[in-house]
Coordinates of C-alpha atoms and ligand atoms in Angstrom, one line a residue:
X90 CA 106.7 97.5 89.3
X91 CA 110.0 96.2 90.3
X92 CA 111.9 93.0 90.2
X93 CA 114.8 92.4 92.4
X94 CA 117.5 89.8 92.7
X95 CA 119.9 89.1 95.5
X96 CA 122.0 86.3 94.0
X97 CA 125.0 88.0 92.3
X98 CA 125.0 85.5 89.5
X99 CA 121.4 86.2 88.9
X100 CA 121.9 89.9 89.1
X101 CA 124.6 89.7 86.5
X102 CA 122.3 87.6 84.3
X103 CA 119.6 90.3 84.6
X104 CA 122.0 93.0 83.8
X105 CA 123.6 91.3 80.9
X106 CA 120.2 90.4 79.4
X107 CA 119.0 93.9 79.8
X108 CA 121.9 95.7 78.4
X109 CA 122.1 93.3 75.4
X110 CA 118.4 93.6 74.8
X111 CA 117.5 94.7 71.2
X112 CA 114.8 97.0 72.6
X113 CA 113.4 99.5 70.2
X114 CA 112.7 102.0 73.0
X115 CA 116.3 103.1 72.7
X116 CA 116.4 105.7 75.4
X117 CA 116.5 104.0 78.8
X118 CA 118.0 105.4 81.9
X119 CA 119.7 103.7 84.7
X120 CA 119.7 105.6 88.0
X121 CA 122.4 105.3 90.6
X122 CA 120.9 106.5 93.8
X123 CA 124.2 107.3 95.3
X124 CA 122.7 109.6 97.9
X125 CA 121.4 106.8 100.0
X126 CA 124.5 104.6 100.5
X127 CA 128.0 104.4 99.4
X128 CA 127.3 100.8 98.7
X129 CA 124.1 101.6 97.0
X130 CA 124.8 101.7 93.3
X131 CA 127.2 102.2 90.6
X132 CA 126.3 101.3 87.1
X133 CA 124.3 98.6 85.3
X134 CA 127.4 96.7 84.2
X135 CA 128.6 95.9 87.8
X136 CA 127.5 93.0 89.9
X137 CA 124.8 93.9 92.4
X138 CA 123.0 92.3 95.3
X139 CA 119.7 93.7 94.0
X140 CA 118.7 95.1 90.7
X141 CA 115.3 96.9 90.8
X142 CA 113.6 97.5 87.5
X143 CA 111.3 100.5 87.6
X144 CA 111.6 103.6 89.7
X145 CA 108.0 104.0 90.7
X146 CA 106.8 104.1 94.3
X147 CA 107.3 100.4 94.5
X148 CA 110.7 100.4 92.9
X149 CA 112.5 103.4 94.2
X150 CA 111.3 102.8 97.8
X151 CA 112.5 99.2 97.5
X152 CA 115.8 100.4 96.2
X153 CA 116.3 103.0 99.0
X154 CA 115.4 100.3 101.6
X155 CA 117.7 97.8 100.1
X156 CA 120.6 100.3 100.2
X157 CA 119.7 101.1 103.8
X158 CA 120.0 97.4 104.5
X159 CA 123.5 97.4 103.1
X160 CA 122.7 95.7 99.8
X161 CA 124.5 96.9 96.7
X162 CA 121.6 98.0 94.6
X163 CA 120.9 99.5 91.2
X164 CA 117.5 100.9 90.3
X165 CA 116.8 101.2 86.6
X166 CA 114.1 103.5 85.2
X167 CA 113.3 104.1 81.6
X168 CA 111.7 107.5 82.2
X169 CA 113.6 110.7 82.6
X170 CA 112.4 111.0 86.2
X171 CA 111.9 108.8 89.2
X172 CA 108.5 108.3 90.9
X173 CA 106.8 106.3 88.2
X174 CA 103.1 106.7 87.4
X175 CA 102.4 108.2 90.8
X176 CA 104.8 111.1 90.7
X177 CA 104.8 111.8 87.0
X178 CA 101.2 111.4 85.8
X179 CA 99.2 110.0 88.7
X180 CA 98.8 110.7 92.4
X181 CA 100.8 113.9 92.7
X182 CA 99.8 115.9 89.6
X183 CA 96.2 114.9 89.9
X184 CA 96.1 116.1 93.5
X185 CA 97.7 119.4 92.5
X186 CA 94.8 119.9 90.1
X187 CA 92.2 118.7 92.7
X188 CA 93.5 121.3 95.1
X189 CA 93.8 124.2 92.5
X190 CA 90.3 123.6 91.2
X191 CA 88.9 123.3 94.8
X192 CA 90.4 126.8 95.6
X193 CA 88.8 128.2 92.5
X194 CA 85.4 126.7 93.5
X195 CA 85.8 128.0 97.1
X196 CA 86.6 131.4 95.8
X197 CA 83.5 131.4 93.6
X198 CA 81.1 129.8 96.0
X199 CA 82.2 130.0 99.6
X200 CA 84.5 132.9 100.3
X201 CA 81.7 135.5 100.3
X202 CA 79.8 133.7 103.0
X203 CA 83.0 134.0 105.2
X204 CA 83.1 137.7 104.5
X205 CA 85.9 137.5 101.9
X206 CA 84.9 139.2 98.7
X207 CA 86.4 139.6 95.3
X208 CA 85.2 141.7 92.4
X209 CA 85.8 138.7 90.1
X210 CA 87.7 135.4 90.0
X211 CA 88.9 133.6 87.0
X212 CA 91.0 130.6 86.0
X213 CA 94.4 130.9 84.4
X214 CA 94.6 127.3 83.1
X215 CA 98.2 127.5 81.8
X216 CA 99.3 128.8 85.2
X217 CA 97.3 126.1 87.0
X218 CA 99.0 123.4 84.8
X219 CA 102.4 125.0 85.4
X220 CA 101.8 124.9 89.1
X221 CA 100.9 121.2 88.8
X222 CA 104.0 120.4 86.8
X223 CA 106.2 122.3 89.3
X224 CA 105.0 120.0 92.1
X225 CA 106.8 116.9 90.9
X226 CA 109.9 117.6 88.7
X227 CA 111.8 119.2 91.6
X228 CA 111.0 116.2 93.8
X229 CA 112.6 113.9 91.2
X230 CA 115.6 116.1 91.2
X231 CA 115.8 116.1 95.0
X232 CA 116.8 112.4 94.9
X233 CA 120.2 113.6 93.5
X234 CA 120.2 110.6 91.3
X235 CA 122.9 110.4 88.7
X236 CA 121.9 108.9 85.4
X237 CA 123.6 106.7 83.0
X238 CA 122.4 105.2 79.8
X239 CA 121.5 101.6 79.5
X240 CA 119.1 99.0 80.9
X241 CA 116.5 98.0 78.5
X242 CA 113.0 96.5 78.8
X243 CA 112.9 92.8 79.0
X244 CA 110.8 92.7 82.1
X245 CA 107.3 93.4 83.0
X246 CA 105.8 96.8 84.0
X247 CA 102.4 98.2 84.7
X248 CA 100.8 100.2 82.0
X249 CA 97.5 101.8 81.5
X250 CA 95.3 99.7 79.2
X251 CA 93.4 102.9 78.6
X252 CA 95.7 105.8 79.0
X253 CA 93.8 108.4 80.9
X254 CA 93.5 111.6 78.8
X255 CA 94.3 113.5 82.0
X256 CA 96.6 116.1 83.4
X257 CA 99.0 116.7 80.6
X258 CA 96.8 116.3 77.6
X259 CA 94.1 118.6 78.8
X260 CA 96.6 121.5 79.2
X261 CA 95.1 124.6 77.5
X262 CA 92.0 122.8 76.6
X263 CA 89.0 124.5 78.2
X264 CA 86.2 121.9 77.7
X265 CA 82.6 123.1 77.9
X266 CA 81.5 119.5 78.0
X267 CA 83.5 116.5 79.2
X268 CA 82.6 112.9 79.0
X269 CA 84.3 110.5 81.5
X270 CA 84.5 106.8 80.9
X271 CA 84.4 105.0 84.3
X272 CA 83.2 106.1 87.7
X273 CA 86.3 104.8 89.5
X274 CA 89.0 106.7 91.3
X275 CA 90.4 108.6 88.3
X276 CA 87.1 109.3 86.7
X277 CA 85.6 110.9 89.9
X278 CA 88.7 112.8 90.9
X279 CA 89.5 114.2 87.5
X280 CA 85.8 114.6 86.6
X281 CA 85.3 116.7 89.7
X282 CA 88.3 118.8 88.8
X283 CA 86.7 119.7 85.4
X284 CA 83.3 120.1 86.9
X285 CA 84.7 122.7 89.4
X286 CA 86.4 124.5 86.5
X287 CA 83.0 124.9 84.8
X288 CA 82.8 122.0 82.4
X289 CA 79.6 120.0 82.2
X290 CA 80.8 116.6 83.2
X291 CA 78.9 113.3 82.4
X292 CA 80.4 110.1 83.8
X293 CA 79.5 106.9 82.0
X294 CA 79.8 103.8 84.2
X295 CA 79.2 100.2 83.2
X296 CA 78.4 99.0 86.8
X297 CA 75.1 99.9 88.6
X298 CA 77.1 102.1 91.1
X299 CA 79.9 104.5 91.2
X300 CA 83.2 103.1 92.9
X301 CA 81.7 99.6 93.1
X302 CA 84.1 98.7 95.9
X303 CA 82.8 101.3 98.3
X304 CA 80.4 100.8 101.3
X305 CA 76.9 101.0 99.7
X306 CA 75.5 103.6 102.2
X307 CA 78.5 105.9 102.0
X308 CA 78.5 105.5 98.2
X309 CA 74.9 106.7 97.9
X310 CA 75.6 109.8 100.0
X311 CA 78.8 110.4 98.0
X312 CA 76.9 110.2 94.6
X313 CA 74.3 112.6 95.9
X314 CA 77.1 115.0 96.9
X315 CA 78.8 114.8 93.5
X316 CA 75.4 115.3 91.8
X317 CA 75.0 118.5 93.8
X318 CA 78.3 119.6 92.4
X319 CA 76.7 119.2 88.9
X320 CA 78.3 115.9 87.9
X321 CA 75.9 113.7 85.9
X322 CA 76.0 109.9 86.0
X323 CA 74.9 107.4 83.4
X324 CA 75.1 104.1 85.3
X325 CA 74.6 100.6 83.9
X326 CA 75.9 102.0 80.6
X327 CA 78.8 100.6 78.5
X328 CA 81.0 102.6 76.2
X329 CA 81.5 100.5 73.1
X330 CA 83.1 103.0 70.7
X331 CA 85.0 106.3 70.7
X332 CA 85.2 108.6 67.6
X333 CA 87.7 111.4 67.7
X334 CA 87.9 112.1 64.0
X335 CA 85.9 115.3 64.0
X336 CA 85.9 118.3 66.3
X337 CA 85.4 117.0 69.8
X338 CA 84.6 113.4 70.5
X339 CA 81.7 111.0 70.0
X340 CA 81.0 108.1 72.3
X341 CA 78.9 105.2 71.4
X342 CA 77.2 103.7 74.4
X343 CA 74.7 100.9 75.1
X344 CA 72.9 99.6 78.2
X345 CA 75.3 97.3 80.2
X346 CA 72.8 94.4 79.7
X347 CA 72.8 95.0 75.9
X348 CA 70.3 97.0 73.8
X349 CA 70.1 100.0 71.5
X350 CA 73.1 102.1 71.0
X351 CA 73.2 105.9 71.3
X352 CA 75.8 108.5 70.7
X353 CA 77.1 111.1 73.2
X354 CA 79.0 114.1 72.1
X355 CA 81.4 116.4 74.0
X356 CA 84.6 118.5 73.6
X357 CA 86.9 115.9 75.4
X358 CA 86.8 112.5 76.8
X359 CA 88.6 111.3 79.9
X360 CA 89.2 107.6 79.6
X361 CA 89.5 106.2 83.1
X362 CA 88.2 102.7 82.7
X363 CA 90.9 100.9 84.8
X364 CA 94.5 100.0 84.6
X365 CA 96.0 96.6 83.9
X366 CA 99.5 95.3 84.2
X367 CA 101.1 95.0 80.8
X368 CA 103.5 92.2 80.6
X369 CA 103.1 90.8 77.1
X370 CA 106.2 90.7 75.0
X371 CA 108.6 91.8 77.7
X372 CA 110.6 88.6 78.0
X373 CA 108.8 87.1 80.9
X374 CA 108.4 83.9 78.9
X375 CA 112.2 83.8 78.3
X376 CA 112.7 83.0 82.0
X377 CA 109.3 81.4 82.5
X378 CA 107.9 83.7 85.1
X379 CA 104.3 82.7 85.8
X380 CA 101.5 85.2 85.3
X381 CA 97.7 85.0 85.8
X382 CA 95.1 85.5 83.0
X383 CA 95.2 89.2 83.6
X384 CA 98.9 89.4 83.0
X385 CA 99.7 90.0 86.7
X386 CA 102.9 88.3 88.0
X387 CA 102.2 85.6 90.5
X388 CA 104.2 85.8 93.7
X389 CA 104.2 84.1 97.1
X390 CA 103.9 85.9 100.4
X391 CA 107.6 86.9 100.1
X392 CA 107.0 88.5 96.7
X393 CA 109.0 85.7 95.1
X394 CA 108.0 84.5 91.6
X395 CA 108.3 80.9 90.6
X396 CA 111.8 81.8 89.2
X397 CA 114.6 81.7 91.8
X398 CA 115.8 85.2 92.8
X399 CA 113.2 87.1 90.8
X400 CA 110.7 89.1 92.8
X401 CA 107.8 91.3 91.8
X402 CA 105.9 94.1 93.7
X403 CA 103.5 96.9 93.1
X404 CA 100.9 97.3 90.4
X405 CA 102.2 94.4 88.4
X406 CA 101.1 91.8 91.0
X407 CA 97.6 91.1 92.4
X408 CA 96.3 93.4 95.1
X409 CA 95.1 97.1 95.2
X410 CA 96.8 99.3 92.6
X411 CA 97.9 102.0 95.0
X412 CA 101.1 103.8 95.5
X413 CA 101.3 103.2 99.3
X414 CA 100.6 99.5 98.7
X415 CA 103.5 99.4 96.2
X416 CA 105.7 101.0 98.8
X417 CA 104.8 98.5 101.5
X418 CA 105.4 95.7 99.0
X419 CA 108.8 97.1 98.2
X420 CA 110.0 97.4 101.8
X421 CA 108.7 94.0 102.9
X422 CA 110.2 92.4 99.8
X423 CA 113.7 93.7 100.3
X424 CA 113.5 92.9 104.0
X425 CA 112.8 89.4 103.0
X426 CA 115.6 89.5 100.6
X427 CA 118.0 90.9 103.2
X428 CA 116.8 88.3 105.7
X429 CA 115.2 90.9 108.0
X430 CA 111.7 90.8 109.4
X431 CA 109.7 93.2 111.3
X432 CA 108.6 95.9 108.9
X433 CA 106.0 98.1 110.6
X434 CA 102.8 99.3 108.9
X435 CA 100.5 96.9 107.2
X436 CA 102.7 93.9 108.1
X437 CA 101.5 91.0 110.2
X438 CA 103.7 88.6 111.9
X439 CA 102.6 85.0 111.2
X440 CA 103.9 81.6 112.2
X441 CA 107.6 81.4 111.4
X442 CA 108.0 85.1 112.0
X443 CA 107.8 86.1 108.4
X444 CA 106.0 89.4 107.7
X445 CA 103.6 90.0 104.8
X446 CA 101.7 93.0 103.6
X447 CA 98.0 92.7 104.7
X448 CA 96.0 93.9 101.7
X449 CA 92.8 94.0 103.9
X450 CA 94.5 96.8 105.8
X451 CA 95.4 99.1 102.9
X452 CA 93.4 102.3 103.1
X453 CA 91.7 103.6 100.0
X454 CA 91.0 107.3 99.5
X455 CA 89.1 109.1 96.7
X456 CA 90.4 112.6 96.7
X457 CA 87.3 114.5 95.6
X458 CA 85.7 117.2 97.9
X459 CA 84.7 115.9 100.3
X460 CA 87.1 113.0 100.3
X461 CA 86.0 109.4 100.9
X462 CA 88.3 107.1 102.8
X463 CA 87.9 103.6 103.9
X464 CA 89.7 100.7 105.5
X465 CA 88.6 97.2 106.3
X466 CA 85.3 95.7 105.3
X467 CA 82.2 97.3 103.9
X468 CA 78.8 96.4 105.4
X469 CA 78.0 94.4 102.4
X470 CA 81.1 92.3 102.8
X471 CA 80.5 91.7 106.5
X472 CA 76.9 90.6 105.7
X473 CA 78.1 88.3 103.0
X474 CA 80.6 86.7 105.5
X475 CA 77.7 86.0 107.9
X476 CA 79.4 87.9 110.7
X477 CA 77.2 89.4 113.3
X478 CA 78.0 93.1 113.5
X479 CA 76.9 96.5 114.8
X480 CA 77.2 99.9 113.1
X481 CA 77.9 103.3 114.6
X482 CA 77.5 106.4 112.5
X483 CA 78.0 110.1 113.1
X484 CA 77.3 112.9 110.6
X485 CA 79.7 115.9 110.2
X486 CA 76.6 118.1 110.4
X487 CA 76.8 117.5 114.1
X488 CA 80.5 118.1 114.4
X489 CA 81.4 121.5 115.7
X490 CA 84.6 122.0 113.7
X491 CA 82.9 121.0 110.4
X492 CA 80.1 123.5 111.2
X493 CA 82.6 126.2 112.1
X494 CA 84.3 126.0 108.7
X495 CA 81.0 125.4 106.9
X496 CA 82.2 122.2 105.4
X497 CA 79.9 119.6 107.1
X498 CA 78.9 117.2 104.3
X499 CA 79.7 113.6 105.2
X500 CA 79.8 111.0 107.9
X501 CA 81.8 108.5 109.8
X502 CA 80.6 104.9 109.7
X503 CA 82.2 102.2 111.9
X504 CA 81.4 98.5 111.5
X505 CA 82.3 96.4 114.5
X506 CA 81.9 92.7 115.5
X507 CA 78.6 92.5 117.5
X508 CA 79.9 90.6 120.5
X509 CA 83.5 91.9 120.9
X510 CA 83.3 95.4 119.3
X511 CA 86.3 94.5 117.3
X512 CA 86.5 97.0 114.4
X513 CA 85.9 95.4 111.0
X514 CA 85.7 98.4 108.8
X515 CA 85.7 102.2 108.9
X516 CA 84.3 104.5 106.2
X517 CA 84.6 108.3 106.3
X518 CA 83.3 111.0 104.0
X519 CA 84.8 114.3 105.0
X520 CA 86.9 117.1 103.6
X521 CA 90.0 115.5 105.1
X522 CA 88.9 111.9 105.3
X523 CA 92.3 110.8 103.8
X524 CA 94.0 112.1 107.0
X525 CA 91.2 111.0 109.4
X526 CA 91.4 107.4 108.3
X527 CA 94.7 106.7 109.9
X528 CA 93.3 106.6 113.4
X529 CA 91.1 103.9 112.1
X530 CA 94.1 102.2 110.5
X531 CA 95.9 102.0 113.8
X532 CA 92.8 100.7 115.5
X533 CA 92.4 98.0 112.9
X534 CA 96.0 97.1 112.9
X535 CA 96.2 96.7 116.6
X536 CA 92.8 95.0 117.0
X537 CA 91.3 97.9 118.9
X538 CA 87.6 97.9 119.7
X539 CA 85.1 100.6 118.9
X540 CA 84.3 101.0 122.6
X541 CA 88.1 101.6 123.1
X542 CA 88.1 104.4 120.6
X543 CA 85.0 106.0 122.2
X544 CA 86.9 106.2 125.5
X545 CA 90.0 108.0 124.0
X546 CA 90.1 111.7 124.7
X547 CA 89.9 113.6 121.4
X548 CA 90.9 117.3 121.0
X549 CA 88.1 119.8 120.6
X550 CA 87.1 121.2 118.1
X551 CA 88.4 118.7 115.6
X552 CA 86.9 116.6 112.8
X553 CA 88.4 113.5 114.6
X554 CA 85.7 113.9 117.3
X555 CA 83.3 112.5 114.7
X556 CA 85.2 109.2 114.8
X557 CA 84.9 109.1 118.6
X558 CA 81.2 109.8 118.4
X559 CA 80.6 107.1 115.7
X560 CA 82.5 104.7 118.0
X561 CA 80.2 105.7 120.8
X562 CA 77.2 105.0 118.6
X563 CA 78.3 101.3 118.2
X564 CA 77.7 100.6 121.9
X565 CA 75.8 103.6 123.4
X566 CA 74.5 107.0 122.3
X567 CA 76.7 109.6 120.8
X568 CA 76.7 112.9 122.7
X569 CA 76.0 115.4 120.0
X570 CA 73.0 113.9 118.3
Ligands
FAD289 C1 95.8 109.4 87.3 C2 96.2 108.6 88.4 C3 96.1 109.0 89.7 C4 96.5 108.1 90.8 N1 96.3 108.6 92.1 C5 96.7 107.8 93.1 C6 96.6 108.2 94.4 O1 96.1 109.3 94.7 N2 97.0 107.4 95.4 C7 97.5 106.2 95.2 O2 97.8 105.4 96.1 N3 97.6 105.7 93.9 C8 97.2 106.5 92.8 N4 97.4 106.1 91.6 C9 98.0 104.7 91.4 C10 99.5 104.8 91.6 O3 100.1 105.7 90.7 C11 100.1 103.4 91.3 O4 99.5 102.4 92.1 C12 101.6 103.4 91.6 O5 102.3 104.3 90.9 C13 102.2 102.0 91.4 O6 103.6 102.0 91.7 P1 104.6 101.0 90.9 O7 105.9 101.3 91.4 O8 104.1 99.6 91.1 O9 104.4 101.3 89.4 P2 104.7 102.6 88.5 O10 104.5 103.8 89.4 O11 103.8 102.5 87.3 O12 106.2 102.6 88.2 C14 106.7 101.7 87.3 C15 108.0 102.3 86.7 O13 108.7 101.3 86.0 C16 109.2 101.9 84.8 N5 109.5 100.8 83.9 C17 108.7 99.9 83.4 N6 109.3 99.0 82.7 C18 110.7 99.3 82.8 C19 111.8 98.7 82.3 N7 111.8 97.6 81.6 N8 113.0 99.2 82.5 C20 113.1 100.4 83.3 N9 112.0 101.0 83.8 C21 110.8 100.4 83.5 C22 108.1 102.8 84.3 O14 108.7 103.9 83.5 C23 107.6 103.4 85.6 O15 108.3 104.6 86.0 C24 97.0 106.9 90.5 C25 97.2 106.5 89.2 C26 96.8 107.3 88.1 C27 97.0 106.8 86.7
NAD290 N1 93.0 108.1 95.0 C1 93.6 107.0 94.6 O1 94.1 106.2 95.4 C2 93.6 106.7 93.1 C3 93.4 107.7 92.2 C4 93.4 107.4 90.9 C5 93.8 106.1 90.5 N2 94.0 105.1 91.4 C6 94.3 103.8 91.0 O2 94.4 103.7 89.6 C7 93.7 102.6 89.1 C8 92.9 103.0 87.9 O3 91.9 103.9 88.1 P1 90.6 104.0 87.3 O4 89.7 105.0 87.8 O5 91.0 104.1 85.8 O6 90.0 102.5 87.4 P2 88.9 101.9 88.4 O7 89.1 100.4 88.3 O8 88.9 102.5 89.7 O9 87.5 102.3 87.7 C9 87.3 102.0 86.3 C10 85.7 102.0 86.1 O10 85.5 102.0 84.7 C11 84.3 101.2 84.5 N3 84.4 100.8 83.1 C12 85.3 99.9 82.5 N4 85.1 99.8 81.2 C13 84.0 100.5 80.9 C14 83.2 100.8 79.7 N5 83.5 100.2 78.6 N6 82.1 101.6 79.8 C15 81.8 102.2 81.0 N7 82.5 102.0 82.2 C16 83.5 101.2 82.1 C17 84.5 100.1 85.5 O11 83.2 99.5 85.8 C18 85.1 100.8 86.7 O12 84.1 101.2 87.6 C19 92.7 102.2 90.2 O13 92.8 100.8 90.4 C20 93.2 102.9 91.5 O14 93.7 101.9 92.3 C21 93.9 105.4 92.7

């Protein structure tokens, strides 16, 4: 979340209001990111061109960019570290655990078949957690931020409606049974971590499918893969109560369509039922900033709210709640503020030469093993739009690199316009799908065709060859199946 202001009078207004705020959360920090520009920041009491509230991926990136553009900028952050949800409790620590638990799983189940043998392998959970923690605190320090006290909370910020009981709170716990509420991004990533570490994981999901936004065909294969990894799913099931009063936890569940309630018991529960922006009571009403029914701040294509000189970006506005989307918002927003246009990724140029972040071209990745990455439309969405389309698919079982490393679960699926071969959507399930998706991102951004991709020379042996073969399959036959 971040709000920024260029007008000096408005910046002062923001600052004065913030420092005079009677906030009960007494300990707030104001960062002066002096590293990035001499003009960048001083302290909250000075006049600024831009004041950024919140040092998450949206806020700190916006602040750096604003400073690079020569705007005198202060970024305020109430935590003791920069990086927001993503760096402190989200993307980075969760990926550290995803990787650590994957290594354990590989050591237990795969190394021997590669001729690497151990007499025994065990998990040192505190060491694993310490490794996870070491991944992000140094990064925060590397910003060389200086801190000064001040800046309170009169403005909106994203917060978890359900705080995921993840990462930190599970330190030293060694759950035999884990219940996960919600089969979304967090539920599947963190559920798979604990499944790999030996917990019996059951995921309770309200919807009929896991990750409802995913392409249906890919999702079915993904669910089968997770089930092979011993994750259990209770779909069309709603959690209506959580009891943590005794040892362990009891969940009361009922069918999504209503009916008899039952009780599930486990050692721990991971609550990952979605995040919502939390704006209530933060003073938005004092300056009449408009929000929607879900509490998200309404902005135009320049990230401007209805209140002059007040902008909003990241998780607190509509759009995907992703770190890279927040970063793109931040850069585009301050470029608008600075009167510059022409920010690169995800930005389109439209009439009048004003850029905007194209939320249809923001990649999504679920960091399980294998990963699932997608960009553009699903087959279901294309069908619903009535667009005539063609599909090309290629399984990693027929990809030589995937076979060589014995990690061949997954596929590439490309959806292209029937007549023009223009790419509409790409969905990849592969160990490194989060990296592979960027070739598809470029193709989509620059209106490439699937036939075009199929004629690009790809290095051998690489996983990327599967994308080329799937592209071939949209207009011809792939070579290796
Ligand atoms: C477990 C988990 C895993 C995730 N994994 C991924 C992933 O792999 N990839 C991905 O793209 N996204 C992931 N996300 C989502 C990602 O973390 C968010 O989309 C991203 O952090 C949003 O950035 P933001 O800057 O909008 O908000 P935030 O990162 O939430 O930052 C907002 C900051 O503002 C501060 N703040 C709030 N109010 C005030 C105030 N009044 N004064 C001063 N400071 C204030 C907060 O302390 C916070 O640091 C994950 C989220 C979770 C919870
Ligand atoms: N890899 C990534 O990019 C990544 C990783 C983690 C989180 N995130 C972001 O964080 C946000 C939050 O993640 P999340 O997994 O908590 O949310 P989510 O929206 O992805 O999934 C929440 C799931 O919980 C289900 N649910 C809600 N209430 C329920 C109930 N009472 N009973 C049973 N099921 C219920 C929903 O149907 C939904 O499928 C996401 O929007 C995502 O953008 C991204």
